[in-house]
Amino acid sequence: MNDDEITYWLELCNDISENVEDAIDTAREDPTLNSITKIGADGTPTHKIDEYAENAAISILEDSGKSLILISEEIGTIKIGDEDAEAIIIMDPLDGTTNALKNLPCYGISIAIGKLCGDSDLENVSLDDIEVAYVKNFPTNDVYTAVKDKFSTKNNKLIQVSDTIKAKNATVSTYMYRTRRDLNRIFSNVRRMRIMGAIAVEMCYLAEGIYDVFLDTNAVRVLDIAASQLIIKEAGGFITDIHSNVLSSQIDLLAKTTIVATSNSELQKDIVNLLN
């Protein structure tokens, strides 16, 4: 992407983010906000707050005048505009739904963008094709962005991962659901653990050097990490699955992957050894 294209897409991300945040703030007056309205296109329950967020995002995209392919967890894959799509947008309009419902200050939006050469190009798109990434933590107003092969920022300032190279010194974040015995050796061999419940935002904490490791051994949706994985890479981080394969998953609503995101390859080896 050239500089004008980068500026356009990042400004569009800001517009989407602002509209979603406003919609969520307004929606808090709805007494049924916590209700489950349907099963989303990704197969998980959709809360009413998720619908408010997604509808607010889609309205900005529809007004943009661009022809796009949108992949979002509630509505699925849709075409916006009449011409051949010039870009794909992979979006989680509300990362950390439970946190948002409980007013825990770690939730936001995740947007990843890649260029397309027409609608038929969609089937060839992978994580490697993401060129622009945007994540915002709504309660803190912190905005993380990245452009492939260029930069990774927090609030327009360059960020960099930590220099921690040993698990015993690492602060590790993970996503857990019920018992995860495969993580027992991690718990007992790292310096400290954190579990916040907002994957995209937490991965950005790794990118800025607050965390040293982010793990999901149970398989995370590619949709959820499409933006934050680029932010980590451009901040100097290292990302693989639990088998040390570099992530290159195809972009698909239902695609999943395990993830070991670390500040460097040496720390990754230490963490994977503990997992094994």
Coordinates of C-alpha atoms in Angstrom, one line a residue:
M1 CA 0.0 0.0 0.0
N2 CA 1.1 3.5 -0.7
D3 CA 1.0 6.3 2.0
D4 CA -2.3 7.7 0.8
E5 CA -3.9 4.3 1.0
I6 CA -2.5 3.7 4.4
T7 CA -3.8 7.0 5.7
Y8 CA -7.3 6.3 4.2
W9 CA -7.7 2.9 5.8
L10 CA -6.4 4.0 9.2
E11 CA -8.8 7.0 9.1
L12 CA -11.6 4.7 8.2
C13 CA -10.7 2.4 11.1
N14 CA -10.9 5.5 13.4
D15 CA -14.4 6.3 12.1
I16 CA -15.6 2.7 12.6
S17 CA -14.1 2.6 16.1
E18 CA -15.8 5.9 17.1
N19 CA -19.1 4.8 15.8
V20 CA -18.9 1.5 17.6
E21 CA -17.9 3.0 20.9
D22 CA -20.8 5.6 20.7
A23 CA -23.2 2.7 19.9
I24 CA -22.0 0.7 22.9
D25 CA -22.3 3.7 25.2
T26 CA -25.8 4.4 24.0
A27 CA -26.8 0.8 24.2
R28 CA -26.0 0.6 27.9
E29 CA -29.5 2.1 28.5
D30 CA -31.0 -1.1 27.0
P31 CA -32.0 -3.4 29.9
T32 CA -31.7 -6.4 27.6
L33 CA -28.1 -5.7 26.6
N34 CA -26.9 -9.0 28.1
S35 CA -29.4 -11.1 26.3
I36 CA -28.4 -13.7 23.7
T37 CA -30.2 -12.9 20.5
K38 CA -28.9 -15.7 18.2
I39 CA -26.0 -18.0 17.3
G40 CA -23.6 -15.9 15.2
A41 CA -22.1 -16.9 11.9
D42 CA -19.0 -18.2 13.8
G43 CA -21.1 -20.6 15.7
T44 CA -21.0 -18.8 19.1
P45 CA -23.8 -17.0 20.9
T46 CA -24.4 -13.4 19.9
H47 CA -25.2 -11.0 22.7
K48 CA -27.3 -7.9 22.0
I49 CA -24.3 -5.7 22.7
D50 CA -22.4 -7.5 19.9
E51 CA -25.2 -6.7 17.5
Y52 CA -25.1 -3.0 18.5
A53 CA -21.3 -3.0 17.8
E54 CA -21.4 -4.8 14.5
N55 CA -24.3 -2.8 13.1
A56 CA -22.5 0.4 14.0
A57 CA -19.3 -0.8 12.2
I58 CA -21.2 -1.9 9.1
S59 CA -23.0 1.4 8.7
I60 CA -19.7 3.2 8.4
L61 CA -18.4 0.7 5.8
E62 CA -21.6 1.0 3.8
D63 CA -21.2 4.8 3.7
S64 CA -17.5 4.6 2.7
G65 CA -18.3 4.2 -1.0
K66 CA -15.8 1.4 -1.2
S67 CA -16.4 -2.1 -2.5
L68 CA -15.3 -4.5 0.2
I69 CA -15.5 -8.0 1.6
L70 CA -16.2 -8.0 5.3
I71 CA -15.7 -11.0 7.6
S72 CA -17.2 -10.4 11.0
E73 CA -18.1 -12.9 13.7
E74 CA -21.8 -12.2 14.0
I75 CA -22.8 -11.6 10.4
G76 CA -20.2 -13.7 8.7
T77 CA -18.8 -12.9 5.2
I78 CA -20.7 -10.2 3.3
K79 CA -20.0 -8.0 0.3
I80 CA -20.3 -4.3 0.6
G81 CA -20.6 -2.2 -2.6
D82 CA -21.4 -3.1 -6.2
E83 CA -17.9 -3.2 -7.8
D84 CA -15.3 -5.9 -7.5
A85 CA -13.9 -5.8 -4.0
E86 CA -10.7 -3.8 -3.5
A87 CA -10.1 -4.9 0.1
I88 CA -11.0 -7.4 2.7
I89 CA -11.8 -6.3 6.2
I90 CA -11.6 -8.9 9.1
M91 CA -13.2 -7.4 12.1
D92 CA -14.2 -8.3 15.7
P93 CA -16.4 -5.3 16.5
L94 CA -16.3 -6.1 20.2
D95 CA -13.3 -7.9 21.5
G96 CA -14.0 -8.9 25.1
T97 CA -17.8 -9.0 25.2
T98 CA -18.1 -10.2 28.8
N99 CA -15.7 -7.5 30.0
A100 CA -17.8 -4.9 28.2
L101 CA -21.0 -6.2 29.8
K102 CA -19.4 -6.1 33.2
N103 CA -17.6 -2.8 32.6
L104 CA -14.2 -4.3 33.1
P105 CA -11.7 -1.9 31.4
C106 CA -10.3 -4.3 28.8
Y107 CA -12.4 -4.5 25.7
G108 CA -12.4 -2.9 22.3
I109 CA -12.4 -3.4 18.5
S110 CA -10.1 -5.2 16.2
I111 CA -9.8 -4.5 12.5
A112 CA -7.5 -6.0 9.9
I113 CA -7.3 -5.0 6.2
G114 CA -5.7 -6.5 3.2
K115 CA -5.9 -5.6 -0.5
L116 CA -7.9 -7.7 -3.0
C117 CA -7.9 -7.9 -6.8
G118 CA -11.6 -8.7 -7.1
D119 CA -14.1 -10.9 -5.3
S120 CA -12.5 -14.1 -6.6
D121 CA -9.2 -13.3 -4.8
L122 CA -10.8 -13.9 -1.4
E123 CA -10.1 -17.7 -1.3
N124 CA -6.3 -17.0 -1.5
V125 CA -6.1 -14.5 1.4
S126 CA -4.1 -15.6 4.4
L127 CA -2.7 -13.8 7.5
D128 CA 0.4 -13.0 5.4
D129 CA -1.8 -10.7 3.3
I130 CA -2.9 -8.4 6.2
E131 CA -1.3 -5.0 5.5
V132 CA -3.1 -2.7 8.0
A133 CA -4.1 -3.5 11.6
Y134 CA -6.0 -1.5 14.1
V135 CA -7.0 -2.3 17.7
K136 CA -8.5 0.0 20.3
N137 CA -9.1 -0.5 24.0
F138 CA -12.2 1.5 24.5
P139 CA -12.0 2.2 28.3
T140 CA -8.4 3.4 28.1
N141 CA -8.7 5.1 24.6
D142 CA -5.4 3.4 23.6
V143 CA -5.1 2.8 19.9
Y144 CA -2.7 0.3 18.4
T145 CA -1.9 0.3 14.7
A146 CA 0.5 -1.5 12.4
V147 CA 1.3 -1.4 8.7
K148 CA 3.1 -4.4 7.2
D149 CA 6.9 -3.9 6.8
K150 CA 6.6 -0.3 8.2
F151 CA 5.7 0.2 11.8
S152 CA 3.7 -0.7 14.9
T153 CA 2.4 2.1 17.2
K154 CA 0.4 2.9 20.3
N155 CA -1.3 6.3 20.2
N156 CA 1.0 7.2 17.2
K157 CA 4.2 6.4 19.0
L158 CA 6.4 3.5 17.9
I159 CA 6.3 0.4 20.2
Q160 CA 8.6 -2.5 20.7
V161 CA 8.3 -5.9 22.5
S162 CA 10.3 -6.6 25.6
D163 CA 13.7 -8.1 25.7
T164 CA 12.8 -11.0 28.1
I165 CA 14.3 -14.3 26.8
K166 CA 13.6 -16.8 29.7
A167 CA 10.2 -18.1 30.8
K168 CA 11.2 -17.8 34.4
N169 CA 11.3 -14.0 33.9
A170 CA 8.2 -13.7 31.7
T171 CA 4.8 -12.2 32.3
V172 CA 2.4 -14.5 30.4
S173 CA -1.2 -13.9 29.3
T174 CA -3.5 -16.7 28.2
Y175 CA -7.1 -17.4 27.3
M176 CA -8.6 -20.2 29.4
Y177 CA -11.9 -21.9 29.5
R178 CA -12.3 -24.3 32.5
T179 CA -9.5 -26.7 33.2
R180 CA -6.3 -26.5 31.1
R181 CA -3.9 -29.1 32.5
D182 CA -1.6 -28.6 29.5
L183 CA -0.7 -25.2 31.0
N184 CA 0.2 -26.5 34.5
R185 CA 4.0 -26.4 33.7
I186 CA 3.6 -22.9 32.3
F187 CA 1.9 -21.7 35.5
S188 CA 4.7 -23.1 37.8
N189 CA 7.6 -22.0 35.6
V190 CA 6.9 -18.4 34.7
R191 CA 7.2 -15.2 36.7
R192 CA 3.5 -14.2 36.6
M193 CA 0.2 -14.9 34.8
R194 CA -2.5 -12.6 33.6
I195 CA -5.9 -13.5 32.2
M196 CA -8.0 -10.5 31.0
G197 CA -10.4 -12.0 28.5
A198 CA -9.8 -9.8 25.5
I199 CA -7.5 -11.5 23.0
A200 CA -6.8 -8.7 20.6
V201 CA -6.2 -6.1 23.3
E202 CA -4.0 -8.5 25.3
M203 CA -1.8 -9.3 22.3
C204 CA -1.2 -5.6 21.9
Y205 CA 0.1 -5.6 25.5
L206 CA 2.7 -8.0 24.3
A207 CA 3.5 -5.7 21.4
E208 CA 4.2 -2.8 23.7
G209 CA 6.3 -4.8 26.1
I210 CA 3.9 -5.1 29.0
Y211 CA 3.4 -8.9 28.5
D212 CA 6.2 -11.2 27.3
V213 CA 4.0 -14.1 26.1
F214 CA 0.5 -14.7 24.9
L215 CA -0.8 -18.2 24.7
D216 CA -3.9 -20.0 23.4
T217 CA -3.4 -23.7 23.4
N218 CA -7.1 -24.5 22.8
A219 CA -7.2 -22.8 19.3
V220 CA -8.3 -19.2 18.8
R221 CA -10.3 -18.0 15.8
V222 CA -8.0 -16.5 13.1
L223 CA -10.6 -13.7 13.0
D224 CA -9.7 -12.7 16.5
I225 CA -6.0 -12.3 15.9
A226 CA -5.9 -11.0 12.3
A227 CA -5.0 -7.5 13.4
S228 CA -3.1 -8.1 16.6
Q229 CA -0.7 -10.6 15.1
L230 CA 0.5 -8.0 12.7
I231 CA 0.9 -5.4 15.5
I232 CA 3.1 -7.9 17.3
K233 CA 5.2 -8.8 14.3
E234 CA 5.8 -5.1 13.4
A235 CA 6.8 -4.5 17.0
G236 CA 9.5 -7.1 16.7
G237 CA 7.6 -10.1 18.2
F238 CA 7.5 -13.7 17.2
I239 CA 4.4 -15.8 16.6
T240 CA 3.9 -19.5 16.0
D241 CA 1.4 -22.2 16.8
I242 CA 2.2 -24.7 19.6
H243 CA 4.1 -26.9 17.2
S244 CA 6.4 -23.9 16.3
N245 CA 4.9 -23.5 12.8
V246 CA 4.8 -19.9 11.7
L247 CA 1.2 -18.6 11.4
S248 CA 0.0 -18.4 7.9
S249 CA -3.6 -19.5 8.3
Q250 CA -6.1 -18.8 5.5
I251 CA -8.6 -16.1 6.4
D252 CA -11.9 -17.9 7.0
L253 CA -14.7 -17.2 9.5
L254 CA -14.3 -20.7 11.1
A255 CA -10.6 -21.1 10.8
K256 CA -8.7 -21.6 14.1
T257 CA -5.2 -21.9 15.3
T258 CA -3.2 -22.4 18.5
I259 CA -0.9 -19.5 19.3
V260 CA 2.4 -18.9 21.0
A261 CA 3.2 -15.2 20.7
T262 CA 6.4 -14.1 22.4
S263 CA 8.8 -11.2 22.4
N264 CA 11.5 -13.2 20.6
S265 CA 12.3 -16.7 19.2
E266 CA 14.5 -17.7 22.2
L267 CA 11.6 -17.2 24.6
Q268 CA 9.3 -19.0 22.2
K269 CA 11.5 -22.1 22.4
D270 CA 11.5 -21.9 26.2
I271 CA 7.7 -21.7 26.3
V272 CA 7.1 -24.5 23.8
N273 CA 9.5 -26.8 25.8
L274 CA 7.3 -26.2 28.8
L275 CA 4.2 -27.0 26.9
N276 CA 5.7 -30.3 25.7

